[in-house]
PDB file of C-alpha atoms in Angstrom:
ATOM      1  CA  MET A   1      19.524 -69.565 -54.934  1.00  0.00           C
ATOM      2  CA  PHE A   2      20.903 -69.795 -50.937  1.00  0.00           C
ATOM      3  CA  ARG A   3      21.113 -66.027 -51.159  1.00  0.00           C
ATOM      4  CA  GLY A   4      17.475 -65.658 -52.610  1.00  0.00           C
ATOM      5  CA  LEU A   5      15.848 -68.552 -50.057  1.00  0.00           C
ATOM      6  CA  GLN A   6      17.611 -66.182 -47.226  1.00  0.00           C
ATOM      7  CA  SER A   7      15.331 -63.147 -48.689  1.00  0.00           C
ATOM      8  CA  LEU A   8      12.413 -64.724 -47.846  1.00  0.00           C
ATOM      9  CA  ILE A   9      12.598 -65.587 -44.529  1.00  0.00           C
ATOM     10  CA  PRO A  10      11.878 -62.305 -42.461  1.00  0.00           C
ATOM     11  CA  LYS A  11      14.414 -60.192 -40.771  1.00  0.00           C
ATOM     12  CA  LYS A  12      14.320 -58.569 -37.124  1.00  0.00           C
ATOM     13  CA  ASN A  13      13.125 -55.206 -37.076  1.00  0.00           C
ATOM     14  CA  LYS A  14      16.591 -52.777 -36.068  1.00  0.00           C
ATOM     15  CA  LEU A  15      15.857 -49.336 -34.823  1.00  0.00           C
ATOM     16  CA  SER A  16      18.165 -46.689 -35.831  1.00  0.00           C
ATOM     17  CA  SER A  17      19.582 -45.240 -32.199  1.00  0.00           C
ATOM     18  CA  GLU A  18      17.830 -42.015 -32.467  1.00  0.00           C
ATOM     19  CA  GLU A  19      14.502 -44.395 -33.073  1.00  0.00           C
ATOM     20  CA  LYS A  20      15.472 -46.550 -29.782  1.00  0.00           C
ATOM     21  CA  THR A  21      16.674 -43.711 -27.488  1.00  0.00           C
ATOM     22  CA  GLU A  22      12.621 -41.791 -28.085  1.00  0.00           C
ATOM     23  CA  LYS A  23      11.576 -45.312 -26.951  1.00  0.00           C
ATOM     24  CA  ASP A  24      12.974 -45.531 -24.310  1.00  0.00           C
ATOM     25  CA  LEU A  25      12.303 -42.314 -23.353  1.00  0.00           C
ATOM     26  CA  LEU A  26       8.316 -42.895 -23.661  1.00  0.00           C
ATOM     27  CA  ASN A  27       8.711 -46.023 -22.033  1.00  0.00           C
ATOM     28  CA  LEU A  28      10.565 -44.521 -18.398  1.00  0.00           C
ATOM     29  CA  ASP A  29       8.201 -41.631 -18.643  1.00  0.00           C
ATOM     30  CA  SER A  30       5.508 -44.427 -19.021  1.00  0.00           C
ATOM     31  CA  GLN A  31       7.237 -45.563 -15.672  1.00  0.00           C
ATOM     32  CA  LYS A  32       7.762 -42.988 -14.075  1.00  0.00           C
ATOM     33  CA  SER A  33       3.807 -42.018 -14.503  1.00  0.00           C
ATOM     34  CA  THR A  34       2.649 -44.659 -12.879  1.00  0.00           C
ATOM     35  CA  ALA A  35       4.472 -44.647  -9.698  1.00  0.00           C
ATOM     36  CA  LEU A  36       3.932 -40.615  -9.488  1.00  0.00           C
ATOM     37  CA  ASN A  37       0.291 -42.419  -9.542  1.00  0.00           C
ATOM     38  CA  LYS A  38       0.744 -44.633  -7.168  1.00  0.00           C
ATOM     39  CA  ASN A  39       2.391 -42.656  -4.544  1.00  0.00           C
ATOM     40  CA  SER A  40       0.345 -39.728  -4.895  1.00  0.00           C
ATOM     41  CA  SER A  41      -3.117 -41.377  -4.824  1.00  0.00           C
ATOM     42  CA  ASN A  42      -4.089 -38.366  -2.358  1.00  0.00           C
ATOM     43  CA  TYR A  43      -3.788 -36.353  -5.187  1.00  0.00           C
ATOM     44  CA  SER A  44      -5.968 -38.107  -7.800  1.00  0.00           C
ATOM     45  CA  SER A  45      -8.186 -38.089  -5.451  1.00  0.00           C
ATOM     46  CA  ARG A  46      -8.919 -34.322  -4.647  1.00  0.00           C
ATOM     47  CA  PRO A  47     -11.739 -32.831  -5.539  1.00  0.00           C
ATOM     48  CA  TYR A  48     -11.303 -29.726  -9.006  1.00  0.00           C
ATOM     49  CA  PRO A  49     -14.070 -26.873  -8.105  1.00  0.00           C
ATOM     50  CA  ASN A  50     -16.156 -26.844 -10.627  1.00  0.00           C
ATOM     51  CA  GLN A  51     -15.683 -23.460 -12.964  1.00  0.00           C
ATOM     52  CA  PRO A  52     -19.391 -22.550 -14.515  1.00  0.00           C
ATOM     53  CA  ARG A  53     -19.185 -22.240 -17.429  1.00  0.00           C
ATOM     54  CA  GLN A  54     -18.794 -18.205 -19.002  1.00  0.00           C
ATOM     55  CA  TYR A  55     -20.174 -17.635 -22.592  1.00  0.00           C
ATOM     56  CA  ILE A  56     -19.759 -14.337 -23.307  1.00  0.00           C
ATOM     57  CA  PHE A  57     -22.971 -12.199 -25.249  1.00  0.00           C
ATOM     58  CA  ASN A  58     -23.968  -8.744 -27.001  1.00  0.00           C
ATOM     59  CA  ILE A  59     -26.181  -7.542 -24.771  1.00  0.00           C
ATOM     60  CA  GLU A  60     -27.811  -3.272 -25.722  1.00  0.00           C
ATOM     61  CA  ILE A  61     -26.281  -0.866 -22.838  1.00  0.00           C
ATOM     62  CA  GLU A  62     -29.140   1.187 -22.727  1.00  0.00           C
ATOM     63  CA  LYS A  63     -30.613  -2.105 -20.780  1.00  0.00           C
ATOM     64  CA  ILE A  64     -28.108  -2.171 -18.144  1.00  0.00           C
ATOM     65  CA  LYS A  65     -28.319  -0.478 -14.707  1.00  0.00           C
ATOM     66  CA  ALA A  66     -25.006   0.983 -12.277  1.00  0.00           C
ATOM     67  CA  ASN A  67     -23.709  -1.366  -9.521  1.00  0.00           C
ATOM     68  CA  PRO A  68     -25.199   0.412  -6.471  1.00  0.00           C
ATOM     69  CA  TYR A  69     -21.868  -0.699  -4.535  1.00  0.00           C
ATOM     70  CA  GLN A  70     -19.097   0.231  -7.442  1.00  0.00           C
ATOM     71  CA  PRO A  71     -16.385   1.299  -5.059  1.00  0.00           C
ATOM     72  CA  ARG A  72     -15.564   4.275  -7.702  1.00  0.00           C
ATOM     73  CA  THR A  73     -17.289   7.736  -6.461  1.00  0.00           C
ATOM     74  CA  SER A  74     -15.200  10.010  -9.398  1.00  0.00           C
ATOM     75  CA  ASN A  75     -13.883   9.081 -12.776  1.00  0.00           C
ATOM     76  CA  ASP A  76     -11.109  10.802 -14.860  1.00  0.00           C
ATOM     77  CA  HIS A  77     -12.276  12.037 -17.682  1.00  0.00           C
ATOM     78  CA  GLN A  78      -8.740  12.180 -19.799  1.00  0.00           C
ATOM     79  CA  SER A  79      -8.394   8.832 -19.809  1.00  0.00           C
ATOM     80  CA  LEU A  80     -12.117   7.879 -20.235  1.00  0.00           C
ATOM     81  CA  GLN A  81     -11.617   9.880 -23.728  1.00  0.00           C
ATOM     82  CA  GLU A  82      -8.666   8.223 -23.893  1.00  0.00           C
ATOM     83  CA  LEU A  83     -10.050   4.484 -22.814  1.00  0.00           C
ATOM     84  CA  SER A  84     -12.940   5.344 -25.808  1.00  0.00           C
ATOM     85  CA  GLN A  85     -10.894   6.361 -28.266  1.00  0.00           C
ATOM     86  CA  SER A  86      -9.032   3.119 -28.316  1.00  0.00           C
ATOM     87  CA  ILE A  87     -12.432   1.487 -27.793  1.00  0.00           C
ATOM     88  CA  GLN A  88     -13.649   3.112 -31.211  1.00  0.00           C
ATOM     89  CA  ASN A  89      -9.986   1.428 -32.655  1.00  0.00           C
ATOM     90  CA  TYR A  90      -9.592  -2.026 -31.154  1.00  0.00           C
ATOM     91  CA  GLY A  91     -12.708  -2.515 -29.483  1.00  0.00           C
ATOM     92  CA  ILE A  92     -13.231  -4.237 -26.274  1.00  0.00           C
ATOM     93  CA  ILE A  93     -11.116  -6.505 -25.116  1.00  0.00           C
ATOM     94  CA  GLN A  94     -12.308  -7.496 -21.669  1.00  0.00           C
ATOM     95  CA  PRO A  95     -16.171  -7.814 -21.269  1.00  0.00           C
ATOM     96  CA  ILE A  96     -17.701  -6.650 -18.587  1.00  0.00           C
ATOM     97  CA  ILE A  97     -19.632  -9.302 -16.061  1.00  0.00           C
ATOM     98  CA  VAL A  98     -23.703  -8.573 -15.150  1.00  0.00           C
ATOM     99  CA  SER A  99     -26.370 -10.027 -13.355  1.00  0.00           C
ATOM    100  CA  LYS A 100     -29.789 -10.883 -15.445  1.00  0.00           C
ATOM    101  CA  ILE A 101     -32.701  -9.034 -13.467  1.00  0.00           C
ATOM    102  CA  ILE A 102     -35.767 -10.454 -15.110  1.00  0.00           C
ATOM    103  CA  LYS A 103     -38.792  -8.199 -15.209  1.00  0.00           C
ATOM    104  CA  SER A 104     -42.865  -8.530 -15.206  1.00  0.00           C
ATOM    105  CA  SER A 105     -44.474  -6.019 -17.463  1.00  0.00           C
ATOM    106  CA  PRO A 106     -48.034  -5.804 -19.057  1.00  0.00           C
ATOM    107  CA  THR A 107     -46.841  -6.982 -22.640  1.00  0.00           C
ATOM    108  CA  GLY A 108     -44.189 -10.006 -20.816  1.00  0.00           C
ATOM    109  CA  LYS A 109     -41.033 -10.250 -19.002  1.00  0.00           C
ATOM    110  CA  ILE A 110     -38.712  -8.015 -19.843  1.00  0.00           C
ATOM    111  CA  ASP A 111     -34.691  -8.679 -19.305  1.00  0.00           C
ATOM    112  CA  GLU A 112     -32.599  -6.141 -17.497  1.00  0.00           C
ATOM    113  CA  TYR A 113     -29.126  -6.381 -16.547  1.00  0.00           C
ATOM    114  CA  GLU A 114     -26.828  -4.648 -13.971  1.00  0.00           C
ATOM    115  CA  LEU A 115     -23.273  -3.970 -13.942  1.00  0.00           C
ATOM    116  CA  ILE A 116     -21.364  -6.198 -11.017  1.00  0.00           C
ATOM    117  CA  SER A 117     -17.512  -5.016 -12.650  1.00  0.00           C
ATOM    118  CA  GLY A 118     -16.554  -3.069 -15.836  1.00  0.00           C
ATOM    119  CA  HIS A 119     -17.714   0.659 -14.320  1.00  0.00           C
ATOM    120  CA  ARG A 120     -14.826   2.110 -16.383  1.00  0.00           C
ATOM    121  CA  ARG A 121     -15.360   0.419 -19.709  1.00  0.00           C
ATOM    122  CA  LEU A 122     -19.290   1.329 -19.626  1.00  0.00           C
ATOM    123  CA  ALA A 123     -19.270   4.282 -19.220  1.00  0.00           C
ATOM    124  CA  ALA A 124     -15.968   4.839 -22.411  1.00  0.00           C
ATOM    125  CA  ALA A 125     -18.345   2.553 -24.523  1.00  0.00           C
ATOM    126  CA  LYS A 126     -20.958   5.011 -24.246  1.00  0.00           C
ATOM    127  CA  ILE A 127     -18.772   7.530 -25.471  1.00  0.00           C
ATOM    128  CA  ALA A 128     -17.622   5.535 -27.286  1.00  0.00           C
ATOM    129  CA  GLY A 129     -21.200   5.828 -28.998  1.00  0.00           C
ATOM    130  CA  LEU A 130     -21.750   1.698 -29.106  1.00  0.00           C
ATOM    131  CA  ARG A 131     -24.772   0.337 -29.116  1.00  0.00           C
ATOM    132  CA  LEU A 132     -23.953  -2.600 -28.080  1.00  0.00           C
ATOM    133  CA  ILE A 133     -21.477  -4.360 -25.319  1.00  0.00           C
ATOM    134  CA  PRO A 134     -19.659  -7.228 -25.307  1.00  0.00           C
ATOM    135  CA  ALA A 135     -20.587  -8.685 -21.367  1.00  0.00           C
ATOM    136  CA  ILE A 136     -20.417 -12.267 -19.505  1.00  0.00           C
ATOM    137  CA  ILE A 137     -23.675 -12.775 -17.849  1.00  0.00           C
ATOM    138  CA  ARG A 138     -23.748 -13.843 -14.221  1.00  0.00           C
ATOM    139  CA  GLU A 139     -26.440 -17.119 -13.855  1.00  0.00           C
ATOM    140  CA  LYS A 140     -26.211 -16.961 -10.495  1.00  0.00           C
ATOM    141  CA  GLU A 141     -27.550 -12.617  -9.044  1.00  0.00           C
ATOM    142  CA  ALA A 142     -24.972 -12.043  -7.020  1.00  0.00           C
ATOM    143  CA  ASN A 143     -26.116 -10.386  -3.994  1.00  0.00           C
ATOM    144  CA  ASN A 144     -25.156  -6.829  -2.273  1.00  0.00           C
ATOM    145  CA  GLN A 145     -21.189  -7.941  -0.836  1.00  0.00           C
ATOM    146  CA  GLU A 146     -20.377  -9.342  -4.031  1.00  0.00           C
ATOM    147  CA  LYS A 147     -20.935  -7.037  -6.015  1.00  0.00           C
ATOM    148  CA  LEU A 148     -18.942  -4.524  -3.654  1.00  0.00           C
ATOM    149  CA  GLU A 149     -16.428  -7.292  -3.436  1.00  0.00           C
ATOM    150  CA  LEU A 150     -16.317  -7.790  -7.244  1.00  0.00           C
ATOM    151  CA  ALA A 151     -16.161  -4.892  -8.400  1.00  0.00           C
ATOM    152  CA  LEU A 152     -13.477  -3.382  -5.721  1.00  0.00           C
ATOM    153  CA  ILE A 153     -10.761  -6.930  -6.840  1.00  0.00           C
ATOM    154  CA  GLU A 154     -10.991  -5.507  -9.671  1.00  0.00           C
ATOM    155  CA  ASN A 155     -10.303  -1.756  -9.475  1.00  0.00           C
ATOM    156  CA  ILE A 156      -7.372  -3.206  -8.113  1.00  0.00           C
ATOM    157  CA  GLN A 157      -5.846  -5.768  -9.586  1.00  0.00           C
ATOM    158  CA  ARG A 158      -5.855  -3.128 -11.874  1.00  0.00           C
ATOM    159  CA  GLU A 159      -5.054  -0.013 -10.277  1.00  0.00           C
ATOM    160  CA  ASN A 160      -7.305   3.018 -11.004  1.00  0.00           C
ATOM    161  CA  LEU A 161      -9.281   3.157  -7.909  1.00  0.00           C
ATOM    162  CA  ASN A 162      -8.287   6.002  -5.806  1.00  0.00           C
ATOM    163  CA  PRO A 163      -7.183   5.484  -2.165  1.00  0.00           C
ATOM    164  CA  ILE A 164     -10.160   7.744  -0.905  1.00  0.00           C
ATOM    165  CA  ASP A 165     -12.569   5.423  -3.039  1.00  0.00           C
ATOM    166  CA  LEU A 166     -11.125   2.906  -1.860  1.00  0.00           C
ATOM    167  CA  ALA A 167     -11.609   4.127   2.345  1.00  0.00           C
ATOM    168  CA  LYS A 168     -14.730   4.071   1.653  1.00  0.00           C
ATOM    169  CA  ALA A 169     -15.375   0.454  -0.119  1.00  0.00           C
ATOM    170  CA  PHE A 170     -13.107  -0.811   2.671  1.00  0.00           C
ATOM    171  CA  SER A 171     -14.978   0.549   5.619  1.00  0.00           C
ATOM    172  CA  ARG A 172     -18.717  -0.250   3.438  1.00  0.00           C
ATOM    173  CA  LEU A 173     -17.417  -3.624   3.754  1.00  0.00           C
ATOM    174  CA  HIS A 174     -16.405  -3.603   8.015  1.00  0.00           C
ATOM    175  CA  ARG A 175     -19.611  -1.626   8.855  1.00  0.00           C
ATOM    176  CA  GLU A 176     -22.343  -2.778   6.189  1.00  0.00           C
ATOM    177  CA  PHE A 177     -21.686  -6.473   5.462  1.00  0.00           C
ATOM    178  CA  GLY A 178     -19.778  -7.122   8.820  1.00  0.00           C
ATOM    179  CA  LEU A 179     -16.205  -8.018   7.536  1.00  0.00           C
ATOM    180  CA  THR A 180     -13.358  -7.564   9.532  1.00  0.00           C
ATOM    181  CA  LEU A 181      -9.757  -5.990   8.229  1.00  0.00           C
ATOM    182  CA  THR A 182      -8.155  -9.117   8.727  1.00  0.00           C
ATOM    183  CA  GLU A 183     -11.048 -10.591   6.159  1.00  0.00           C
ATOM    184  CA  ILE A 184     -10.755  -8.095   3.808  1.00  0.00           C
ATOM    185  CA  GLY A 185      -7.304  -8.280   4.038  1.00  0.00           C
ATOM    186  CA  LYS A 186      -7.641 -12.031   2.774  1.00  0.00           C
ATOM    187  CA  LYS A 187      -9.768 -10.931  -0.064  1.00  0.00           C
ATOM    188  CA  VAL A 188      -7.586  -7.603  -1.540  1.00  0.00           C
ATOM    189  CA  SER A 189      -4.181  -9.854  -0.741  1.00  0.00           C
ATOM    190  CA  ARG A 190      -3.371  -6.979   1.809  1.00  0.00           C
ATOM    191  CA  ASP A 191      -2.703  -6.918   5.638  1.00  0.00           C
ATOM    192  CA  LYS A 192      -4.866  -5.463   8.608  1.00  0.00           C
ATOM    193  CA  ARG A 193      -2.555  -2.496   9.030  1.00  0.00           C
ATOM    194  CA  THR A 194      -2.228  -1.098   5.487  1.00  0.00           C
ATOM    195  CA  ILE A 195      -6.895  -2.129   5.438  1.00  0.00           C
ATOM    196  CA  SER A 196      -7.386  -0.266   8.397  1.00  0.00           C
ATOM    197  CA  GLN A 197      -4.253   2.830   7.578  1.00  0.00           C
ATOM    198  CA  THR A 198      -6.191   2.628   4.371  1.00  0.00           C
ATOM    199  CA  ILE A 199     -10.035   3.166   6.418  1.00  0.00           C
ATOM    200  CA  GLY A 200      -7.881   5.871   8.431  1.00  0.00           C
ATOM    201  CA  LEU A 201      -7.882   8.349   5.238  1.00  0.00           C
ATOM    202  CA  LEU A 202     -11.659   8.640   5.986  1.00  0.00           C
ATOM    203  CA  LYS A 203     -11.005  11.229   9.504  1.00  0.00           C
ATOM    204  CA  LEU A 204      -9.183  13.528   6.930  1.00  0.00           C
ATOM    205  CA  ARG A 205     -10.974  17.321   6.163  1.00  0.00           C
ATOM    206  CA  PRO A 206     -13.271  16.399   3.055  1.00  0.00           C
ATOM    207  CA  GLU A 207     -11.328  19.442   1.370  1.00  0.00           C
ATOM    208  CA  ILE A 208      -7.544  16.712   2.036  1.00  0.00           C
ATOM    209  CA  GLN A 209      -9.498  13.610   0.573  1.00  0.00           C
ATOM    210  CA  GLN A 210     -10.288  15.994  -2.519  1.00  0.00           C
ATOM    211  CA  PHE A 211      -6.829  17.017  -2.641  1.00  0.00           C
ATOM    212  CA  ILE A 212      -5.440  13.244  -2.546  1.00  0.00           C
ATOM    213  CA  ILE A 213      -8.413  12.371  -5.009  1.00  0.00           C
ATOM    214  CA  LYS A 214      -7.409  14.540  -7.529  1.00  0.00           C
ATOM    215  CA  LYS A 215      -3.599  13.530  -7.425  1.00  0.00           C
ATOM    216  CA  HIS A 216      -2.655  16.878  -6.085  1.00  0.00           C
ATOM    217  CA  ILE A 217      -0.643  15.255  -2.705  1.00  0.00           C
ATOM    218  CA  THR A 218       0.266  12.069  -1.427  1.00  0.00           C
ATOM    219  CA  GLU A 219      -1.589  10.290   1.346  1.00  0.00           C
ATOM    220  CA  GLY A 220       1.431   9.120   2.829  1.00  0.00           C
ATOM    221  CA  GLN A 221       1.927  13.032   3.326  1.00  0.00           C
ATOM    222  CA  VAL A 222      -1.130  14.077   5.425  1.00  0.00           C
ATOM    223  CA  ARG A 223      -2.051  10.310   6.805  1.00  0.00           C
ATOM    224  CA  PRO A 224       0.087  11.299  10.033  1.00  0.00           C
ATOM    225  CA  LEU A 225      -3.012  14.093  10.539  1.00  0.00           C
ATOM    226  CA  ILE A 226      -5.841  11.549  10.971  1.00  0.00           C
ATOM    227  CA  THR A 227      -4.997  11.997  14.392  1.00  0.00           C
ATOM    228  CA  LEU A 228      -5.887  15.794  14.471  1.00  0.00           C
ATOM    229  CA  ASP A 229      -8.971  17.207  14.844  1.00  0.00           C
ATOM    230  CA  PHE A 230      -9.872  19.401  11.804  1.00  0.00           C
ATOM    231  CA  PRO A 231      -9.228  23.047  13.027  1.00  0.00           C
ATOM    232  CA  THR A 232      -5.471  21.856  13.984  1.00  0.00           C
ATOM    233  CA  GLN A 233      -5.684  19.943  10.353  1.00  0.00           C
ATOM    234  CA  LYS A 234      -5.896  22.450   8.396  1.00  0.00           C
ATOM    235  CA  LYS A 235      -3.137  24.662  10.208  1.00  0.00           C
ATOM    236  CA  LEU A 236      -0.943  21.350   9.142  1.00  0.00           C
ATOM    237  CA  PHE A 237      -2.335  20.807   5.756  1.00  0.00           C
ATOM    238  CA  ASP A 238      -1.317  24.468   4.494  1.00  0.00           C
ATOM    239  CA  LYS A 239       1.738  24.790   5.878  1.00  0.00           C
ATOM    240  CA  ILE A 240       2.444  21.406   4.097  1.00  0.00           C
ATOM    241  CA  ILE A 241       1.199  22.680   1.129  1.00  0.00           C
ATOM    242  CA  ASN A 242       2.985  25.702   0.483  1.00  0.00           C
ATOM    243  CA  GLU A 243       6.314  24.305   2.035  1.00  0.00           C
ATOM    244  CA  GLY A 244       6.259  21.240  -0.314  1.00  0.00           C
ATOM    245  CA  LEU A 245       6.625  19.118   3.312  1.00  0.00           C
ATOM    246  CA  THR A 246       7.667  15.488   2.607  1.00  0.00           C
ATOM    247  CA  SER A 247       5.068  12.593   4.481  1.00  0.00           C
ATOM    248  CA  ARG A 248       8.984  11.906   6.609  1.00  0.00           C
ATOM    249  CA  GLN A 249       8.716  15.653   7.085  1.00  0.00           C
ATOM    250  CA  SER A 250       4.744  15.830   7.946  1.00  0.00           C
ATOM    251  CA  GLU A 251       5.512  12.645  10.585  1.00  0.00           C
ATOM    252  CA  ASP A 252       7.904  15.355  12.406  1.00  0.00           C
ATOM    253  CA  LEU A 253       5.134  18.381  12.494  1.00  0.00           C
ATOM    254  CA  VAL A 254       2.293  15.772  13.868  1.00  0.00           C
ATOM    255  CA  ARG A 255       4.533  14.721  16.421  1.00  0.00           C
ATOM    256  CA  GLU A 256       5.823  18.627  17.628  1.00  0.00           C
ATOM    257  CA  THR A 257       2.779  19.924  17.057  1.00  0.00           C
ATOM    258  CA  LYS A 258       1.449  16.496  19.840  1.00  0.00           C
ATOM    259  CA  LYS A 259       3.684  17.719  22.273  1.00  0.00           C
ATOM    260  CA  LYS A 260       2.787  20.849  22.600  1.00  0.00           C
ATOM    261  CA  LEU A 261      -0.780  20.103  22.693  1.00  0.00           C
ATOM    262  CA  VAL A 262       0.171  17.919  25.433  1.00  0.00           C
ATOM    263  CA  LYS A 263       2.318  21.068  27.330  1.00  0.00           C
ATOM    264  CA  SER A 264      -0.691  22.998  26.608  1.00  0.00           C
ATOM    265  CA  TYR A 265      -3.300  20.754  27.675  1.00  0.00           C
ATOM    266  CA  ARG A 266      -1.673  20.383  31.511  1.00  0.00           C
ATOM    267  CA  ARG A 267      -2.310  23.851  32.069  1.00  0.00           C
ATOM    268  CA  SER A 268      -6.076  24.337  33.367  1.00  0.00           C
ATOM    269  CA  PRO A 269      -7.552  26.865  31.100  1.00  0.00           C
ATOM    270  CA  ARG A 270      -8.482  29.989  31.027  1.00  0.00           C
ATOM    271  CA  ASN A 271     -11.414  31.551  33.467  1.00  0.00           C
ATOM    272  CA  GLU A 272     -12.445  34.748  33.004  1.00  0.00           C
ATOM    273  CA  LYS A 273     -14.619  34.500  35.935  1.00  0.00           C
ATOM    274  CA  LEU A 274     -12.306  32.865  38.106  1.00  0.00           C
ATOM    275  CA  GLU A 275      -9.451  35.395  37.591  1.00  0.00           C
ATOM    276  CA  GLN A 276     -11.755  38.262  38.308  1.00  0.00           C
ATOM    277  CA  ILE A 277     -12.754  36.665  41.939  1.00  0.00           C
ATOM    278  CA  CYS A 278      -8.877  36.003  42.311  1.00  0.00           C
ATOM    279  CA  GLN A 279      -7.826  39.323  41.595  1.00  0.00           C
ATOM    280  CA  LYS A 280     -10.531  41.464  43.631  1.00  0.00           C
ATOM    281  CA  LEU A 281      -9.639  39.189  46.588  1.00  0.00           C
ATOM    282  CA  SER A 282      -5.958  40.395  45.559  1.00  0.00           C
ATOM    283  CA  ASP A 283      -6.893  43.938  45.866  1.00  0.00           C
ATOM    284  CA  GLN A 284      -8.791  43.716  48.961  1.00  0.00           C
ATOM    285  CA  ILE A 285      -5.585  41.834  51.037  1.00  0.00           C
ATOM    286  CA  ASN A 286      -3.043  43.227  48.876  1.00  0.00           C
ATOM    287  CA  LEU A 287      -1.101  40.439  48.171  1.00  0.00           C
ATOM    288  CA  PRO A 288      -1.601  37.960  45.302  1.00  0.00           C
ATOM    289  CA  VAL A 289      -4.158  35.507  45.019  1.00  0.00           C
ATOM    290  CA  LYS A 290      -4.132  32.605  42.201  1.00  0.00           C
ATOM    291  CA  ALA A 291      -6.564  29.600  41.830  1.00  0.00           C
ATOM    292  CA  GLN A 292      -6.132  25.963  40.971  1.00  0.00           C
ATOM    293  CA  LYS A 293      -8.987  23.920  39.723  1.00  0.00           C
ATOM    294  CA  ASP A 294      -9.398  20.367  40.930  1.00  0.00           C
ATOM    295  CA  ARG A 295      -8.894  16.849  37.937  1.00  0.00           C
ATOM    296  CA  SER A 296     -13.026  17.314  38.060  1.00  0.00           C
ATOM    297  CA  GLY A 297     -13.446  20.816  37.062  1.00  0.00           C
ATOM    298  CA  LYS A 298     -15.763  21.471  38.786  1.00  0.00           C
ATOM    299  CA  GLY A 299     -14.027  22.947  42.013  1.00  0.00           C
ATOM    300  CA  GLY A 300     -10.802  23.856  43.045  1.00  0.00           C
ATOM    301  CA  LYS A 301      -8.424  25.431  46.011  1.00  0.00           C
ATOM    302  CA  LEU A 302      -7.090  29.007  46.573  1.00  0.00           C
ATOM    303  CA  ILE A 303      -3.702  29.699  47.052  1.00  0.00           C
ATOM    304  CA  ILE A 304      -2.286  32.499  49.030  1.00  0.00           C
ATOM    305  CA  LYS A 305       1.418  32.147  49.123  1.00  0.00           C
ATOM    306  CA  PHE A 306       2.937  32.911  52.752  1.00  0.00           C
ATOM    307  CA  ASP A 307       6.466  33.503  54.653  1.00  0.00           C
ATOM    308  CA  THR A 308       6.011  33.175  58.012  1.00  0.00           C
ATOM    309  CA  ILE A 309       2.914  32.054  60.560  1.00  0.00           C
ATOM    310  CA  GLN A 310       3.292  35.784  61.851  1.00  0.00           C
ATOM    311  CA  GLY A 311       2.519  36.557  57.899  1.00  0.00           C
ATOM    312  CA  LEU A 312      -0.206  34.009  57.526  1.00  0.00           C
ATOM    313  CA  GLU A 313      -1.803  35.922  61.048  1.00  0.00           C
ATOM    314  CA  GLU A 314      -1.918  39.009  59.024  1.00  0.00           C
ATOM    315  CA  ILE A 315      -3.266  37.530  55.916  1.00  0.00           C
ATOM    316  CA  VAL A 316      -6.267  36.245  58.260  1.00  0.00           C
ATOM    317  CA  GLN A 317      -6.669  39.026  59.186  1.00  0.00           C
ATOM    318  CA  LYS A 318      -7.235  40.980  56.278  1.00  0.00           C
ATOM    319  CA  ILE A 319      -9.828  38.175  54.954  1.00  0.00           C
ATOM    320  CA  ILE A 320     -11.467  38.584  58.155  1.00  0.00           C
ATOM    321  CA  SER A 321     -11.870  42.658  57.706  1.00  0.00           C
ATOM    322  CA  SER A 322     -12.185  42.278  54.201  1.00  0.00           C
ATOM    323  CA  THR A 323     -15.497  39.857  55.119  1.00  0.00           C
ATOM    324  CA  LEU A 324     -16.705  42.452  57.460  1.00  0.00           C
ATOM    325  CA  ASN A 325     -16.347  45.701  55.985  1.00  0.00           C
TER     326      ASN A 325
END
C-alpha cells in the first residue's frame, strides 16, 4: 500500500550524463552568444551590401552580340575545340554574363544581348552547334569601362589571357578611361610595378609580340628589349632566338649593348662634308687638321696641333699663303 501511494507521486526527472552535458553546452553557447552581441554591437549595426538577385536564363545564341571591349584578341583553336567537346559531353557549367539591349523595330520591340564575360564559352558553344546558352542577364546595362573591367577580371581569374592582350587591356583602362596604374592594380590584385611592366610589352616590335602570343618565347626573355629602338630590338631578338638565351642572359646582353651605344653616342657623329673641308685645309698647309663640333651641332672649332710658337707662326703663314693663292 505504501509503495502504491509513492508510485502516484510524480518523480523529479533525472537527466542522463550525456543529456546534462549537452544541455550545459547549449546554455554556455547561449550565454556566449548574448555576451558577443552585447560587446560587438558595432558588428551587428554594420550593413551588408545588397547583392542583386541573379537568375539564369537560356537565351538564343544568335541574339548575343560580341563585347567590343573584350580584351582577348586571339583564340587558341585547339583549346576551343577541347572546350567545345567538353560542352557537348557535360554542358556549360558556368553561365555567361550579358546585358540586355531593347531595340525598336516596325513589328515591335526586340530583345538583344551584349556579351560581358564568357567569350570562350560562347565561341565554343557555337562550335558545338548549341542554339541556346545559359546566361545571367544584368539588370543594369554596363558602361564601356565596366565591360572591359568585367571581361578583363574574368580572364585574369581564369589565367588564360596572353601577356600582350593583358597589356592592351591595361593600356585601354589607363588611356581611355583615365585609371591610374595603382587603380588598375587594385582591380586586378596586382601591384603598380607589374602593371607598368606589362604595359611596357607594347613597346616591342609587332613580330616580337606575336612570338609572345604564340608562346614561342617568354615575356621575361624579351622584356629587357623594350628600352631599345626597333632596329636594335630586331638585332638582339635574333640573337636571343638563335642562341636560346635565358631571361638573365637577355638582361646581360641588353646591358652590354647599352654600354656600347653610350660610348658611340659620346663620339662626334661622322660628317663627310666636314671631313672633306678639313682634308682640303690639311693638304694646303701640310699639317693634320681636325674639326670638333659643339653641343648644338651647328658650330664647332678647328684643331691644328703645334709644338712651339715658331711652329704656330709657320702654320699661320701657310694659311695666309693658301688663302692668297
